[in-house]
Every structure is written in structure tokens, then in C-alpha cells.
Coordinates of C-alpha atoms and ligand atoms in Angstrom, one line a residue:
M599 CA 120.1 67.5 116.1
G600 CA 118.8 68.1 112.6
R601 CA 119.6 71.3 110.6
R602 CA 116.1 72.4 110.8
K603 CA 115.7 71.9 114.5
K604 CA 118.9 73.9 115.2
M605 CA 117.7 76.8 113.0
V606 CA 114.2 76.8 114.9
E607 CA 116.3 77.1 118.2
R608 CA 118.4 79.8 116.9
V609 CA 115.5 81.8 115.4
T610 CA 113.3 81.5 118.6
A611 CA 116.2 82.5 120.8
L612 CA 117.0 85.5 118.8
M613 CA 113.5 86.7 118.7
N614 CA 113.8 87.4 122.4
E615 CA 116.9 89.6 122.0
P616 CA 116.0 92.9 120.3
E617 CA 119.7 94.0 120.1
M618 CA 120.2 91.0 117.8
I619 CA 117.4 91.9 115.4
R620 CA 117.4 93.9 112.3
N621 CA 114.0 94.6 110.4
I622 CA 114.9 95.6 107.0
G623 CA 113.6 96.1 103.3
I624 CA 115.5 96.1 100.0
V625 CA 114.4 98.8 97.7
A626 CA 115.2 99.4 94.2
H627 CA 114.1 100.7 90.7
I628 CA 112.9 97.7 88.8
D629 CA 115.6 95.6 87.2
H630 CA 118.4 96.9 89.2
G631 CA 118.7 93.5 91.1
K632 CA 116.5 93.5 94.1
T633 CA 115.2 89.9 93.6
T634 CA 118.7 88.5 92.6
L635 CA 120.1 90.1 95.8
S636 CA 117.3 88.9 98.1
D637 CA 117.7 85.4 96.8
N638 CA 121.4 85.4 97.2
L639 CA 121.3 86.7 100.8
L640 CA 118.9 83.9 101.7
A641 CA 121.0 81.2 100.0
G642 CA 124.3 82.7 101.4
A643 CA 122.6 82.3 104.9
G644 CA 121.7 78.7 104.2
M645 CA 117.9 79.5 104.3
I646 CA 117.4 78.3 100.7
S647 CA 119.7 76.2 98.7
K648 CA 122.1 78.0 96.3
E649 CA 120.9 75.9 93.3
L650 CA 117.4 76.9 94.1
A651 CA 117.9 80.6 94.8
G652 CA 115.4 82.4 92.5
K653 CA 112.9 79.8 92.8
Q654 CA 112.3 80.4 96.4
L655 CA 112.2 76.9 97.6
F656 CA 113.0 76.3 101.3
M657 CA 116.1 74.3 101.9
D658 CA 115.6 71.6 104.5
S659 CA 117.6 68.7 105.8
D660 CA 114.5 66.6 105.6
E661 CA 114.9 65.2 102.2
E662 CA 111.1 64.5 101.8
E663 CA 110.3 68.1 102.2
Q664 CA 113.0 69.1 99.7
Q665 CA 111.5 66.6 97.2
R666 CA 108.0 68.0 97.8
G667 CA 109.6 71.4 97.0
I668 CA 107.6 73.5 99.3
T669 CA 107.1 76.7 97.4
I670 CA 106.4 79.7 99.6
D671 CA 105.2 83.2 98.9
A672 CA 108.4 84.7 100.1
S673 CA 107.1 88.2 100.9
N674 CA 108.6 88.1 104.3
V675 CA 111.7 86.1 105.2
S676 CA 114.3 85.9 107.7
M677 CA 117.9 85.0 107.9
V678 CA 120.3 84.2 110.6
H679 CA 123.8 85.9 110.1
Q680 CA 126.9 85.5 112.2
Y681 CA 128.8 88.8 112.6
D682 CA 131.8 89.1 115.0
G683 CA 131.1 85.8 116.4
K684 CA 127.5 86.4 117.4
D685 CA 124.2 85.4 115.7
Y686 CA 121.7 88.1 114.4
L687 CA 118.2 87.6 113.0
I688 CA 117.7 89.6 109.8
N689 CA 113.9 90.1 108.9
L690 CA 113.6 90.9 105.3
I691 CA 110.4 92.4 104.0
D692 CA 109.8 92.3 100.2
T693 CA 109.1 95.4 98.4
P694 CA 107.7 95.5 94.8
G695 CA 110.1 97.3 92.4
H696 CA 107.5 98.6 90.0
V697 CA 106.3 102.1 90.2
D698 CA 102.7 101.0 90.4
F699 CA 103.4 99.3 93.7
G700 CA 104.5 102.5 95.5
G701 CA 101.9 102.0 98.1
D702 CA 103.2 98.5 98.8
V703 CA 106.6 99.9 99.2
T704 CA 105.4 102.3 101.9
R705 CA 103.5 99.6 103.7
A706 CA 106.8 97.5 103.9
M707 CA 108.6 100.5 105.1
R708 CA 106.2 100.9 108.0
A709 CA 107.5 97.5 109.2
V710 CA 111.2 98.0 109.0
D711 CA 113.9 100.2 110.5
G712 CA 116.4 100.1 107.7
A713 CA 116.6 99.8 104.0
V714 CA 119.2 98.5 101.6
V715 CA 118.9 100.8 98.5
V716 CA 120.0 98.8 95.5
I717 CA 121.2 100.9 92.4
D718 CA 122.5 99.5 89.0
A719 CA 126.0 100.8 88.7
V720 CA 125.5 101.4 85.0
E721 CA 122.1 103.0 85.0
G722 CA 122.6 105.0 88.1
T723 CA 119.7 106.5 90.1
M724 CA 116.3 106.3 88.4
P725 CA 112.9 107.9 89.3
Q726 CA 111.8 104.9 91.2
T727 CA 115.1 104.9 93.2
E728 CA 114.1 108.4 94.2
T729 CA 110.6 107.4 95.2
V730 CA 111.6 104.4 97.4
L731 CA 114.4 106.6 99.0
R732 CA 111.8 109.3 99.8
Q733 CA 109.4 106.7 101.2
A734 CA 112.1 105.1 103.4
L735 CA 113.1 108.6 104.8
R736 CA 109.5 109.6 105.4
E737 CA 109.0 106.6 107.5
H738 CA 112.2 107.3 109.3
V739 CA 113.8 104.3 107.9
K740 CA 117.6 104.4 107.7
P741 CA 119.3 103.8 104.3
V742 CA 122.5 102.0 103.3
L743 CA 123.6 101.6 99.7
F744 CA 124.4 98.6 97.5
I745 CA 125.8 99.4 94.1
N746 CA 125.0 96.4 91.9
K747 CA 125.9 95.1 88.5
V748 CA 129.5 96.4 89.0
D749 CA 130.6 93.6 86.6
R750 CA 128.8 95.5 83.8
L751 CA 131.0 98.6 84.2
I752 CA 134.1 96.5 83.6
N753 CA 132.8 93.8 81.1
E754 CA 130.3 95.9 79.0
L755 CA 131.4 99.5 79.5
K756 CA 135.3 98.4 79.6
V757 CA 136.0 101.2 82.1
D758 CA 139.4 101.1 83.7
S759 CA 140.1 100.8 87.5
Q760 CA 140.3 104.7 88.0
E761 CA 137.2 105.5 85.8
M762 CA 135.4 102.8 87.9
Q763 CA 136.2 104.6 91.1
I764 CA 135.1 107.9 89.7
R765 CA 131.9 106.6 88.6
L766 CA 131.0 104.9 91.9
G767 CA 132.1 108.0 93.7
K768 CA 129.6 110.2 91.6
L769 CA 126.8 107.8 92.2
I770 CA 127.4 107.9 95.8
D771 CA 127.5 111.8 95.8
H772 CA 124.3 111.7 93.9
V773 CA 122.5 109.6 96.4
N774 CA 123.8 111.8 99.2
K775 CA 122.5 114.9 97.4
L776 CA 119.1 113.2 97.2
I777 CA 119.1 112.3 100.9
K778 CA 120.1 115.7 101.8
G779 CA 117.4 117.2 99.6
M780 CA 114.7 114.9 101.0
N781 CA 115.6 115.1 104.7
E782 CA 118.5 117.4 105.6
E783 CA 118.1 116.8 109.4
R784 CA 118.6 113.1 108.9
Y785 CA 121.4 113.6 106.5
K786 CA 123.2 115.6 109.1
A787 CA 122.4 113.2 111.8
G788 CA 124.5 110.5 110.1
W789 CA 122.2 109.1 107.5
K790 CA 124.5 110.3 104.7
V791 CA 126.0 107.1 103.0
D792 CA 129.8 106.9 103.1
A793 CA 132.0 104.3 101.5
A794 CA 134.9 105.1 103.8
V795 CA 132.7 104.4 106.9
G796 CA 131.2 101.2 105.4
T797 CA 127.5 102.2 104.6
V798 CA 128.1 101.5 100.9
A799 CA 128.9 98.1 99.3
F800 CA 129.2 97.3 95.8
G801 CA 129.4 94.2 93.8
S802 CA 127.4 91.8 91.6
A803 CA 124.4 90.0 92.9
L804 CA 124.4 87.9 89.8
Y805 CA 127.9 86.6 90.4
N806 CA 127.6 86.6 94.2
W807 CA 130.3 88.9 95.2
A808 CA 130.3 92.2 97.0
I809 CA 132.8 94.4 98.7
S810 CA 132.9 97.3 101.1
V811 CA 135.8 99.1 103.0
P812 CA 135.2 97.0 106.1
M813 CA 135.0 93.9 103.9
M814 CA 138.3 94.9 102.3
K815 CA 140.0 95.1 105.6
K816 CA 138.5 91.8 106.7
T817 CA 139.4 89.9 103.5
G818 CA 142.5 91.8 102.4
V819 CA 141.0 92.1 98.9
S820 CA 141.7 95.5 97.5
F821 CA 139.8 97.7 94.9
N822 CA 142.4 96.9 92.3
D823 CA 142.1 93.2 93.1
V824 CA 138.3 93.4 92.5
Y825 CA 139.0 95.1 89.3
N826 CA 141.5 92.4 88.1
Y827 CA 139.4 89.6 89.0
C828 CA 136.5 90.9 87.1
R829 CA 138.6 91.7 84.0
E830 CA 140.0 88.3 83.9
G831 CA 136.5 87.0 84.3
D832 CA 137.3 85.2 87.6
M833 CA 134.1 85.9 89.5
K834 CA 134.1 82.5 91.1
T835 CA 137.3 83.4 93.2
L836 CA 135.9 86.8 94.0
A837 CA 132.7 85.3 95.2
E838 CA 134.7 82.8 97.4
K839 CA 136.8 85.6 98.8
C840 CA 134.1 88.1 99.1
P841 CA 130.7 86.5 99.3
L842 CA 127.7 88.8 98.7
H843 CA 125.8 87.8 101.7
E844 CA 128.6 88.4 104.1
A845 CA 129.3 92.0 102.7
V846 CA 125.7 93.0 102.7
N847 CA 124.7 91.5 106.0
D848 CA 127.7 92.7 107.8
M849 CA 126.8 96.2 106.6
V850 CA 123.0 95.8 107.6
I851 CA 124.0 94.5 111.1
R852 CA 126.7 97.2 111.7
F853 CA 125.0 100.2 110.3
L854 CA 121.3 99.7 110.6
P855 CA 119.5 100.2 113.8
N856 CA 118.1 97.5 116.0
P857 CA 114.5 97.9 117.2
L858 CA 115.6 99.4 120.6
Q859 CA 117.6 102.1 118.9
A860 CA 115.0 102.6 116.0
Q861 CA 111.6 102.6 117.7
E862 CA 111.7 105.9 119.5
G863 CA 112.4 107.8 116.4
R864 CA 110.1 105.7 114.2
T865 CA 107.0 105.8 116.5
A866 CA 107.5 109.5 116.8
V867 CA 106.9 109.8 113.0
I868 CA 104.3 107.1 112.5
W869 CA 102.2 107.5 115.7
H870 CA 100.8 110.9 116.8
G871 CA 99.3 110.0 120.2
D872 CA 100.4 111.5 123.6
R873 CA 104.1 111.2 123.7
K874 CA 104.1 111.2 127.6
S875 CA 101.8 108.4 127.8
E876 CA 102.7 104.8 128.9
I877 CA 102.1 103.2 125.5
A878 CA 104.4 105.9 123.9
R879 CA 107.2 104.9 126.4
S880 CA 106.5 101.3 125.9
M881 CA 106.8 101.6 122.0
A882 CA 110.0 103.8 122.3
T883 CA 111.6 101.1 124.4
A884 CA 110.2 98.0 122.6
D885 CA 108.7 96.8 125.9
A886 CA 107.6 93.2 125.7
K887 CA 105.7 93.6 128.9
G888 CA 103.7 96.8 127.9
H889 CA 100.4 97.0 126.2
L890 CA 100.2 95.4 122.8
A891 CA 100.8 97.8 119.8
F892 CA 101.1 96.0 116.5
M893 CA 100.7 97.6 113.1
V894 CA 99.3 95.3 110.3
T895 CA 101.2 95.9 107.0
D896 CA 100.1 93.0 104.9
I897 CA 97.2 90.5 104.8
S898 CA 97.5 87.3 102.9
M899 CA 95.7 84.1 102.3
D900 CA 97.2 80.8 103.6
P901 CA 95.4 77.7 102.2
H902 CA 95.8 76.0 105.6
A903 CA 95.7 79.0 108.2
G904 CA 93.3 81.2 106.4
E905 CA 93.8 84.9 106.5
V906 CA 97.3 85.8 107.9
A907 CA 97.9 89.4 109.1
T908 CA 101.6 90.3 109.0
G909 CA 103.1 93.4 110.6
R910 CA 105.4 95.1 113.1
L911 CA 105.1 94.6 116.7
F912 CA 106.1 97.9 118.4
S913 CA 105.0 97.1 122.0
G914 CA 103.9 94.2 124.3
S915 CA 103.8 90.5 123.2
L916 CA 101.5 88.7 120.6
T917 CA 100.3 85.6 122.5
R918 CA 98.1 82.9 121.2
G919 CA 94.5 83.4 122.6
L920 CA 95.1 87.1 123.5
E921 CA 91.9 89.3 123.1
V922 CA 92.7 92.4 121.2
Y923 CA 91.1 95.7 119.8
V924 CA 91.5 96.3 116.1
S925 CA 91.2 99.8 114.9
G926 CA 87.8 100.6 113.6
A927 CA 86.2 97.4 114.6
A928 CA 83.1 97.2 117.0
K929 CA 84.2 94.1 118.9
P930 CA 87.5 92.6 120.1
N931 CA 89.2 89.8 118.0
R932 CA 90.9 86.8 119.5
I933 CA 94.4 86.0 118.2
Q934 CA 94.7 82.3 117.1
Q935 CA 98.1 81.5 115.8
V936 CA 101.3 83.5 116.2
G937 CA 104.2 83.1 114.0
I938 CA 107.6 84.4 113.1
F939 CA 109.7 83.8 109.9
M940 CA 112.4 81.3 109.4
G941 CA 113.8 81.5 105.9
P942 CA 110.5 81.9 103.8
E943 CA 108.7 79.5 106.3
R944 CA 106.2 80.7 109.0
L945 CA 107.1 79.2 112.3
E946 CA 104.4 78.9 114.9
V947 CA 105.3 79.9 118.4
E948 CA 103.4 80.6 121.7
S949 CA 104.4 84.3 122.0
I950 CA 106.4 87.0 120.2
P951 CA 107.9 90.0 122.1
A952 CA 108.0 93.6 120.9
G953 CA 110.6 94.6 118.1
N954 CA 109.8 91.6 115.8
I955 CA 107.9 91.3 112.5
A956 CA 105.2 88.7 113.2
A957 CA 102.3 87.0 111.4
V958 CA 99.1 86.2 113.3
T959 CA 95.7 84.6 112.5
G960 CA 92.3 85.4 114.1
L961 CA 92.3 89.1 113.4
K962 CA 89.1 88.8 111.2
D963 CA 88.6 92.6 111.3
A964 CA 92.1 93.6 110.4
I965 CA 93.0 95.3 107.1
V966 CA 96.4 96.7 105.9
G967 CA 97.1 99.6 108.2
S968 CA 95.1 98.5 111.2
T969 CA 96.3 99.2 114.7
V970 CA 96.0 96.0 117.0
T971 CA 96.2 96.8 120.7
T972 CA 95.2 95.6 124.2
L973 CA 94.8 99.4 125.2
D974 CA 91.2 100.4 124.7
G975 CA 91.0 103.6 123.1
M976 CA 94.7 103.7 121.9
T977 CA 95.4 106.3 119.3
P978 CA 95.9 104.3 116.1
F979 CA 99.1 104.5 113.9
E980 CA 99.1 107.1 111.2
S981 CA 97.4 105.8 108.1
I982 CA 99.7 104.5 105.3
K983 CA 99.9 107.1 102.6
H984 CA 101.7 106.9 99.4
A985 CA 102.1 110.5 98.6
S986 CA 103.7 111.2 95.1
E987 CA 105.7 114.3 95.3
P988 CA 107.7 116.2 92.6
V989 CA 110.9 114.4 92.1
V990 CA 113.9 116.2 93.8
T991 CA 116.1 117.9 91.3
V992 CA 119.8 117.6 91.9
A993 CA 122.2 120.0 90.1
Ligands
LIG561 P1 114.5 93.5 90.3 O1 113.5 93.8 89.3 O2 115.2 94.5 91.0 O3 114.1 92.5 91.2 O4 115.8 92.9 89.4 P2 116.2 91.4 89.1 O5 116.9 90.8 90.5 O6 115.0 90.5 88.6 O7 117.4 91.6 88.0 C1 117.0 92.1 86.8 C2 118.0 91.5 85.8 O8 119.3 91.9 86.0 C3 118.1 90.2 85.7 O9 118.2 89.7 84.3 C4 119.3 89.7 86.5 O10 120.0 88.4 86.1 C5 120.3 90.8 86.2 N1 121.2 91.1 87.2 C6 121.0 91.3 88.6 N2 122.1 91.5 89.3 C7 123.1 91.5 88.3 C8 124.4 91.7 88.3 O11 125.1 91.9 89.4 N3 125.1 91.8 87.2 C9 124.6 91.7 85.9 N4 125.3 91.8 84.9 N5 123.2 91.5 85.9 C10 122.5 91.3 86.9

């Protein structure tokens, strides 16, 4: 069987197993390394070739496709990652890093359950780090931390091993103060990031390595080893021993919630209908047999398929030909194509169950923020707001 066909089988099998799905976003202040990290995760998972990471070209065993170099707008991508001998499907939503795109970050946060917050080890937290963190917490999206550009601490700032530990510790403390200041209840409920537990990883997206406490245990590479490899300029060995995608994806799978764990808390925040209703229960449990509840978070134009609505499916199943109500529209719409993501490619399927991020065509009345449902009169999801609030001051 060809590589592509195998991947199609893995992805379509995983979409039916919500425990094996993680819907996540990567958020960062501009230039802290979000793009470099995303491309490396995809390349590491074999979804794009390592040489082409950054150019966003889908890797395929089909040589012709490679030669044609299919370029895809990779605003939604997926990866299959193996953790503890099991396959997981990680759906990654792209979030713009620039401050002007705050609204888009909020949209992306609506679709996901967890976020990897990327921070430049040298620059530390910046205003946009605070904004994206606040947006995540407001949408009930759980954070983990990736401290990037650690190579710069050693090679540019020439800090010693002890100083490096102190700096990283201070950065983690600062992020925790922000989380506590923004949402104390969540902070106390275990959303504090903790290097000892494994909710913090640090490394270098540029040089393809990352480490965390669980990764140290797994690989036998110590903090001092990391420091020494960096100082000696041997990033290659470090990348072989501690590959970036493994450290980060392991952290995502182990510490960010799957849709079954996340949806009750998330829908309580983003949907204010009757909590005792059938649809509330169905969304809380990601019931694929319940009424449809799909929230549109992005609309894009596809040269072949036309307008594509991407979003998060909280309840029911999206099926080709299904007649649905779009919030605010007078008449029902009919779903034409239904797709999930495989790498940066959209893969057409018959039906997609709750818990997934899906792309559909045929929703001619949908806009970003629309609620799409089979339940006539369903209370729509809360509108997507990008509120700019004063920055939390941390002493
Ligand atoms: P984004 O704006 O957050 O998407 O940041 P990019 O991924 O575009 O990275 C911004 C710049 O930082 C680019 O020049 C990268 O090559 C560089 N960069 C990213 N990760 C690292 C890293 O781990 N170490 C170093 N030294 N530079 C990095």
C-alpha cells in the first residue's frame, strides 16, 4: 500500500475515536517562532518533507504530485503522532502572530481545546503573548508552554548552565503569574504550567530539538547534556536524540484535553443555551448521534470547491447532503462536500463525527461565527469577540 493511502486510512480511522484527537492552536508574539515550530512539527510527523518545511508543500509518495509541488494554504493542518505505541490525530489551527490579527486568534481559539504558547527565551513574554494567552483562557483553551530559541541564550548571550536554568525558571514563573492573574480558578484547577510535570518544553525550533522533563526521562539526555551540545554547536546530535516534534507532540497528547474531556467546559463558556437540554448534553459528550452543532471559524475560497467553511463540530455528524439551519439565514442550506485535514490537504469523506475540525461546502449563508445545526431554533454559539483589555501587570 502506498504511503498516502496508509495515511488516509490512519486519519479516517482516528477521526472516529475522539480520545485519540487533540485540537490545538499555536500562539505566540510575532517572531517568537510559531511558523518555524509548526513547519517542523509537520515535517517531523512526515506530513511535509523536511527539506520543504517552511514552503508548505505536501509530501507525497506520488512523485508526480511532488513535482507538481502542490502548494496549499495551510491554515488548518493535521498530523498523526505516535505516543506510547498508539496513533493520535493532532489538528493544528494556524493563528496569526500579529497584533492586528487578534480577532483571528480568537476565532482559531474557538475551534481548539488546547494551545501551545511559544515564547522566545531571550525576549521573554511580550504584549502579544499576554493577549493570546488571555484569549485562550477566555475561550477555555488549556495552555502548555514551549520556550523557543534556547540556542540564543547559549550562543548569543553566553549564559552558563546555571544562569540558563534560572532564566527559564523566571520565565515560567512569569507565565504562571499571568495565567493566575487572568483566570485564578483555572490556574488552581491545574492549568498552571510546570516543568517538573511536563507542561513546559524548551528547545530550538530552528535547529529541530526540544526537551522536557518527560523527554529527559525517555531519552536519558540531561539538562547539562543539552547545554553542552549547544555550546559545542552540535545541534545535529541534539536534534537526533531529542527531536522537536516528539517533545512537543508528546506534551500535547499527554497534557492537552481530548474533545470528550474538553467539550463540557468549553461549551459552558461559548454557548449560553439551556444547560439541561438535549443539545447541551450532546455537545458536552461529543455525541456523534446527537443533533448537529457546528461552529464556523473560517471561510476560505477554494479554486475548485468554491467557498469552504471550516469549523469545530461539537455535536452530531456532518454528512454529505444533510440539510442544515445556518444561524441568521431564512432558509436551510444543504451540505455538499465534507472534509477533514490530512497534513495541509483537505480529504473528502462521507461523514465526520463530533469532536473534529471539519471543512464543508454548500453553506452559502454561513459567515465566520455562524452556528450550523439540524435543530430548528437552537440557541447559537456566543458571537466571537476580540475584546482588548488592559494588560495584566505582574509585579
Ligand atoms: P513567527 O512570526 O512567530 O511565525 O516566527 P518565525 O517562525 O517566522 O521565526 C522568526 C525568526 O526567528 C526567523 O528568522 C526564524 O528563523 C527565527 N527562529 C525561529 N526559531 C528559532 C530558534 O529556535 N532559534 C533561533 N536562533 N532562531 C529562531
